[in-house]
Coordinates of C-alpha atoms and ligand atoms in Angstrom, one line a residue:
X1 CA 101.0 105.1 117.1
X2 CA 102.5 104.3 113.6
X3 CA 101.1 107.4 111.9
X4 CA 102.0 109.6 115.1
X5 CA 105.4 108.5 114.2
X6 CA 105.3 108.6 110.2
X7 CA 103.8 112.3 111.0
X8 CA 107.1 112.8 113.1
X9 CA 109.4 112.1 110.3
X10 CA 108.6 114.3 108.2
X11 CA 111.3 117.0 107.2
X12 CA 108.9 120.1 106.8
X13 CA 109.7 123.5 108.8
X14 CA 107.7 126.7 109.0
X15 CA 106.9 127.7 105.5
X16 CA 107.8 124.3 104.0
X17 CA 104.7 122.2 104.9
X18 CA 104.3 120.3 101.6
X19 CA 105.3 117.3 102.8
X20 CA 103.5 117.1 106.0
X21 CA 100.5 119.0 103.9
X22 CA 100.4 115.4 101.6
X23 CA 100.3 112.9 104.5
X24 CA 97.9 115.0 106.3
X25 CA 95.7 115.4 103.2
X26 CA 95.4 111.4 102.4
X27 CA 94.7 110.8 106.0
X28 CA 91.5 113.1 105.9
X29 CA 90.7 112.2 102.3
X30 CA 90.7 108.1 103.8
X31 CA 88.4 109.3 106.5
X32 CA 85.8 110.7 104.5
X33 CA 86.7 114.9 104.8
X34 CA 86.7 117.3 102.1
X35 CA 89.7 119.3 102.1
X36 CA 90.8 122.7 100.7
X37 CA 94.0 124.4 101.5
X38 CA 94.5 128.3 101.8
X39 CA 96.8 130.7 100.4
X40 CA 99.5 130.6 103.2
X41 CA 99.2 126.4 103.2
X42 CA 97.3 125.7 105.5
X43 CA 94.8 122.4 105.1
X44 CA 91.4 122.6 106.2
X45 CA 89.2 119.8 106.6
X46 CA 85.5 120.5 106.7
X47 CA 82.4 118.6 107.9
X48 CA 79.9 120.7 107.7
X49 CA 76.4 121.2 110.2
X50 CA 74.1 123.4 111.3
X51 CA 75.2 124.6 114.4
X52 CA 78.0 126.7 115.4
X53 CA 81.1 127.0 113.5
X54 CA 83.9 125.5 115.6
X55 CA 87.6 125.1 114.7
X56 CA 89.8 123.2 115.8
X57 CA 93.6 123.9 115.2
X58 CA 97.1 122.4 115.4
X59 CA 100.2 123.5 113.6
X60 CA 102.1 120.9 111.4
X61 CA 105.6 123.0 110.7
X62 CA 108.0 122.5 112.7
X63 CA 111.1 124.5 114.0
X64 CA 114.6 124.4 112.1
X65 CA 117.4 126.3 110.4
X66 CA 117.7 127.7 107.0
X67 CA 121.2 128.2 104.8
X68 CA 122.5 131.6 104.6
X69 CA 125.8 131.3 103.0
X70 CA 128.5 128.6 102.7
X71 CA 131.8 129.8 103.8
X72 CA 135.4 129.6 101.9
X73 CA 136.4 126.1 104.0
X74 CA 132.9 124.7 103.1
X75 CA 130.8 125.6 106.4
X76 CA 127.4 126.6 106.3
X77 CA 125.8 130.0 107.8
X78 CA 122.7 129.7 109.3
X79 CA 119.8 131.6 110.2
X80 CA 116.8 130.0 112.4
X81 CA 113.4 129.2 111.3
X82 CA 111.6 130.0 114.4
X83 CA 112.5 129.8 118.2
X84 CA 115.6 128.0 118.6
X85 CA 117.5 127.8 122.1
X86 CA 120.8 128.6 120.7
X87 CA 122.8 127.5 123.5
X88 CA 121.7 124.0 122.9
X89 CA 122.5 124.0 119.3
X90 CA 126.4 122.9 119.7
X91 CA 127.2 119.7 118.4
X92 CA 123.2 118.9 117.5
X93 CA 122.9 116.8 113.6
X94 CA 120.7 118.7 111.6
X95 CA 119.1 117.2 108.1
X96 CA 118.2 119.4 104.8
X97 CA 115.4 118.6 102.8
X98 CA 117.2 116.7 99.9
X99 CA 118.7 114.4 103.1
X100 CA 122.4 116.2 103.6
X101 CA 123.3 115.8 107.1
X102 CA 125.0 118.4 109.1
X103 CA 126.9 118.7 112.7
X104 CA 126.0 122.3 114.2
X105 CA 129.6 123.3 115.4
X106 CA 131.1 127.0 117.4
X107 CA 133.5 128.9 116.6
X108 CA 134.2 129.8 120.4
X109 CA 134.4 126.6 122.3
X110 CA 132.6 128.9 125.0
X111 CA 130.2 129.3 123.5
X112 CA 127.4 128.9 125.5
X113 CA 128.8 132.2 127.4
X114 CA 128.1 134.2 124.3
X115 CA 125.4 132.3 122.1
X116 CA 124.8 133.9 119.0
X117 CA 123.7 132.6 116.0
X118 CA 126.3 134.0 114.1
X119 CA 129.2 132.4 115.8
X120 CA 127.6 129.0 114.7
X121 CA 128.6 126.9 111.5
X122 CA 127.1 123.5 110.2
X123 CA 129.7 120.9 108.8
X124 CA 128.5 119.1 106.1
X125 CA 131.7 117.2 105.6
X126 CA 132.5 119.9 102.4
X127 CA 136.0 121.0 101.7
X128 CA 135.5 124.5 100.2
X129 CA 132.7 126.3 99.4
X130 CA 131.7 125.0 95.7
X131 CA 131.7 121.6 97.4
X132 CA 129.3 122.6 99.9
X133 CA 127.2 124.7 97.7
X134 CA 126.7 121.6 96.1
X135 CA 125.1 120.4 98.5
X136 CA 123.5 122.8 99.9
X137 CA 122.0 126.1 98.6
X138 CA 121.5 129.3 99.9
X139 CA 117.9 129.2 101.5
X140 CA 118.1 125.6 101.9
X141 CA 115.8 124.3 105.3
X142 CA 117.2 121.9 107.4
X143 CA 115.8 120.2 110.9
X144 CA 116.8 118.7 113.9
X145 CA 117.6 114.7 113.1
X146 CA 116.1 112.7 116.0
X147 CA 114.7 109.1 116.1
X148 CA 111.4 108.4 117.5
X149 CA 110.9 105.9 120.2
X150 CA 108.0 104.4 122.7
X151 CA 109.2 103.3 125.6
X152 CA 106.4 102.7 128.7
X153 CA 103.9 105.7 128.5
X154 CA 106.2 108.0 127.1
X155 CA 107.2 108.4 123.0
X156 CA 110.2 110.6 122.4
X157 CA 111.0 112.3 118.9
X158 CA 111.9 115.3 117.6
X159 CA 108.9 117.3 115.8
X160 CA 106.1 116.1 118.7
X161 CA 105.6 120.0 119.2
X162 CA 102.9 119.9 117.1
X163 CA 102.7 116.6 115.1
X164 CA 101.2 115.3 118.5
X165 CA 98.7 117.6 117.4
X166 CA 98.0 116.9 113.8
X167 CA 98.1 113.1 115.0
X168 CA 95.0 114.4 117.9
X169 CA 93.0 115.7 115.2
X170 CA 93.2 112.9 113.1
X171 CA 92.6 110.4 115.1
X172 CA 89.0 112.8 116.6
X173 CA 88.1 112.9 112.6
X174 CA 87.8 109.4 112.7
X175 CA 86.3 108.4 115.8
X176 CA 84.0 111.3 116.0
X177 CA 80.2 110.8 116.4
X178 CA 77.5 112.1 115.0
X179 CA 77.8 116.3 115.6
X180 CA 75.4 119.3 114.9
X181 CA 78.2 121.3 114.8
X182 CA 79.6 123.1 111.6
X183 CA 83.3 121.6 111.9
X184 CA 86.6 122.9 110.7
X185 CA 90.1 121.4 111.5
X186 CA 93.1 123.2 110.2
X187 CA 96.3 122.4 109.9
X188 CA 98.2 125.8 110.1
X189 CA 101.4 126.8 108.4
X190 CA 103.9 128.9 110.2
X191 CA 103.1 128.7 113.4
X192 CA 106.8 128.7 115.0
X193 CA 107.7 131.9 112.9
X194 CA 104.7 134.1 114.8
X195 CA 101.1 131.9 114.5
X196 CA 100.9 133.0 111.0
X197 CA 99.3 130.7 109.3
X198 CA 96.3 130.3 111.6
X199 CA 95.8 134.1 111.4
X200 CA 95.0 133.5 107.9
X201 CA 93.0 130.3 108.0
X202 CA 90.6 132.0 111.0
X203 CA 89.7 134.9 108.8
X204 CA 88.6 132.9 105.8
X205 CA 86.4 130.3 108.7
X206 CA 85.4 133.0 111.4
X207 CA 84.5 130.7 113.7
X208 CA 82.4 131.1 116.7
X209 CA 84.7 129.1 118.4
X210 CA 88.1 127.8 118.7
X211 CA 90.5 125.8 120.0
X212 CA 94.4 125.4 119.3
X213 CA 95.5 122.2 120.4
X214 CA 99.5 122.1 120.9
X215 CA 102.2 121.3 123.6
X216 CA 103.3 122.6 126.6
X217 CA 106.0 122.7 128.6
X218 CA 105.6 120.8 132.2
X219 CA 106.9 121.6 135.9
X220 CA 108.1 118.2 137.0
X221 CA 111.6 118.2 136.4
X222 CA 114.5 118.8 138.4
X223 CA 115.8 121.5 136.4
X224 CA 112.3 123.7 135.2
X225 CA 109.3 126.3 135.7
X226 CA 107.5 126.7 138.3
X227 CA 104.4 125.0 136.3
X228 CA 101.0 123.1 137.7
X229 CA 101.5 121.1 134.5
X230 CA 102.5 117.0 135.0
X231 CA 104.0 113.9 131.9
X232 CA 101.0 112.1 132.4
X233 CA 98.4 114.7 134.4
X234 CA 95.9 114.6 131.6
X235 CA 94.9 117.0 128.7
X236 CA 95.9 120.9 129.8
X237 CA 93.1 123.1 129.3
X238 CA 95.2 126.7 128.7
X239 CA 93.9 129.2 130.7
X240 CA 96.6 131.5 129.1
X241 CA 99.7 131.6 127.4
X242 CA 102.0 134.7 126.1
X243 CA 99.5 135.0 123.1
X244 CA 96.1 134.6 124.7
X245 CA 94.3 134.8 127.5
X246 CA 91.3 132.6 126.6
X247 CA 87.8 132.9 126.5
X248 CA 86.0 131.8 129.8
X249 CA 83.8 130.2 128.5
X250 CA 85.5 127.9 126.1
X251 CA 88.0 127.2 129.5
X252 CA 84.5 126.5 131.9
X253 CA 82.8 123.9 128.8
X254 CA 86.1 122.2 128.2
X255 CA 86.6 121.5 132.3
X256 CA 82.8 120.6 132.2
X257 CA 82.9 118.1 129.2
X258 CA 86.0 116.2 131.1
X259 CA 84.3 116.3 134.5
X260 CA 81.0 114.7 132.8
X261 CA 83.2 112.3 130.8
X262 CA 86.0 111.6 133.8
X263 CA 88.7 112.5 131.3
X264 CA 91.8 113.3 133.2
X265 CA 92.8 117.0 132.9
X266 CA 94.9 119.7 134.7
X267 CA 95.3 123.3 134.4
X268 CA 97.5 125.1 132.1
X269 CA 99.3 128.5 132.3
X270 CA 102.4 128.7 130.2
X271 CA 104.7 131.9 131.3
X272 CA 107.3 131.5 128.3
X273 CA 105.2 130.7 124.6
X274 CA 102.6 131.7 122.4
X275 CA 100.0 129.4 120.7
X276 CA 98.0 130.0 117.4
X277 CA 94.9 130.3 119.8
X278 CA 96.3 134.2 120.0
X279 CA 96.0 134.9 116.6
X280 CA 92.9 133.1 116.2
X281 CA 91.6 135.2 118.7
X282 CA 92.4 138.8 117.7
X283 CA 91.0 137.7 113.8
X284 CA 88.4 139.7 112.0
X285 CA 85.8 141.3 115.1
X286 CA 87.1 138.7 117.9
X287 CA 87.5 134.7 118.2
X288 CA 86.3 133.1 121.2
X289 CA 89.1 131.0 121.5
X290 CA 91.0 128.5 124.2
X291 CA 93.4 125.7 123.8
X292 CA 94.0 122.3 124.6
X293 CA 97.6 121.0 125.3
X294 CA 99.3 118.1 125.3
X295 CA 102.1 118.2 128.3
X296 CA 105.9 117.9 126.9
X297 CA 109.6 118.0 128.6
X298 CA 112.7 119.5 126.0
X299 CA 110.2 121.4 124.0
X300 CA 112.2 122.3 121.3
X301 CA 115.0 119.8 120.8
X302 CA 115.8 116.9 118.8
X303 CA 113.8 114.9 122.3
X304 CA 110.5 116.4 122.7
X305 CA 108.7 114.0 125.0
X306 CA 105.2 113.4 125.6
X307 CA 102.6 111.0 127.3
X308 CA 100.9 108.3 125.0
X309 CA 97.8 108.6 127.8
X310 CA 97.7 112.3 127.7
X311 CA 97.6 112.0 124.1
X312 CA 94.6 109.4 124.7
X313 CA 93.3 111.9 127.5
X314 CA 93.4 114.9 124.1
X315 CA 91.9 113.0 121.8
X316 CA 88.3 111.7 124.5
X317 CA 88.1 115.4 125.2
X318 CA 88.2 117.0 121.9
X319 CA 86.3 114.3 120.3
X320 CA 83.6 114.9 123.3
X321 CA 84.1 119.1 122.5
X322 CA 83.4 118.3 118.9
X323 CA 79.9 116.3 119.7
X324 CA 79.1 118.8 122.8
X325 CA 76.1 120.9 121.2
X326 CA 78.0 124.5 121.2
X327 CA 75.4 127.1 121.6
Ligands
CO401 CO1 106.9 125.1 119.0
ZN402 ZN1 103.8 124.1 118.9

């Protein structure tokens, strides 16, 4: 789990993948994979076969903030860099990509009445404005600060949602098999800002198939949606989200593959998100597309937390789906 948690580290939000784009590129390049990257950033590692083309997708940005303007006393404006739940923002330690560390404060200590993005500062410890715009500029990205731990079968860290991902496809590039399949892994940009950077990477690949492997939420807290998702149930194979409802058939080979293989899986719908398997789907004529999900509590928050034998559960039936002859 050392490079699931080096992956976590990284500071790199939607848009500002480079970092995460290096590690990610080494890794492939040790296993053997040529890799090419496309105009938006996204990496693409290719292992080429004769039979159908399948891709296989996880995002590596991450949510976050970015600078708007520093006020006169030295506080810094903020606009967000995809979905952020602004009621839990208060009081949260943010980091900037050159390592300045910021407490998100509120203006009105009631906030959460009234959340609004606007009404929100980050104090960087600056006394006026020049001292802050010294440290941080005007379109400056920041994320959310939070250590990664194991502890039992659970791993806890901020950036899970979807470097759980880029760690799954990693880790079924090396232990992969022999495959007649003509295979694609991407490592899309942008995907908290709309599934953008999939979008792109599935027009220049048009696969036959895909599969966008991500996390989603679960329904086994006391506090949560009504959800037939469990920590520790097994790989969710999405039968839809708010982006896609997915192809049968993908859904009816993935169940088969973890029947034949007894890999422990469970049923995903998820009422409240999107996954780059929508945009992958509505690319060029039509993507047959479907998703595979890794379950996670606090989506979204410095705590994302996931299950190190669903992640095991992931990677057996994705490494199976990338062997399975696809026809
Ligand atoms: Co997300
Ligand atoms: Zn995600």
């Amino acid at each position: 789990m050392e490079l699931l948690k080096k992956l976590t580290e990284v500071n790199a939000p939607s848009g500002r993948e480079d970092d995460i784009r290096d590690i990610i590129a080494a890794e492939a390049k040790r296993l053997g994979y040529e890799v090419y990257e496309d105009a938006l950033g996204s990496l693409i590692a290719h292992r080429s076969g004769n039979g159908k083309k399948l891709m296989i997708d996880a995002h590596m940005d991450e949510i976050g903030i970015i600078a708007t303007y520093a006020d006169d006393k030295g506080y810094i404006r903020f606009g967000a860099v995809g979905g952020l739940e602004l009621k839990e923002l208060h009081k949260r330690r943010v980091r900037f990509s050159n390592g300045t560390m910021g407490i998100i404060g509120a203006e009105d200590e009631k906030f959460e009445k009234k959340a609004e993005i606007s009404s929100l500062y980050i104090d960087i410890g600056a006394k006026d404005k020049a001292a802050a715009e010294a440290l941080v500029k005007t379109g400056d990205t920041a994320v959310f600060d939070g250590r990664y731990y194991e502890q039992g079968d659970v791993i806890v860290s901020k950036a899970l949602d979807d470097r759980a991902g880029c760690y799954i496809l990693l880790r079924v590039m090396g232990e992969m098999d022999k495959s007649d399949n003509d295979l694609y892994f991407v490592f899309s940009t942008q995907e908290e800002l709309g599934l953008r950077g999939a979008r792109t990477a599935a027009f220049g690949i048009m696969p036959d198939y895909a599969i966008a492997v991500d996390v989603t939420d679960t329904g086994d807290t006391p506090s949560c949606p009504v959800m037939d998702v469990r920590l520790g149930g097994g790989a969710a194979i999405k039968v839809m989200d708010d982006s896609v409802m997915c192809d049968i058939n993908v859904i009816n080979t993935l169940r088969e593959i973890a029947e034949k293989n007894g890999i422990p899986h469970q049923t995903e719908i998820l009422a409240d998100g999107g996954t780059d398997a929508g945009t992958i789907a509505m690319t060029g004529g039509g993507v047959r597309a479907g998703g595979v999900s890794v379950p996670a509590r606090y989506i979204h928050s410095p705590s994302e937390m996931v299950s190190r034998s669903d992640i095991e559960s992931c990677i057996r039936l994705l490494r199976a789906a990338c062997e399975f002859n696809w026809s």
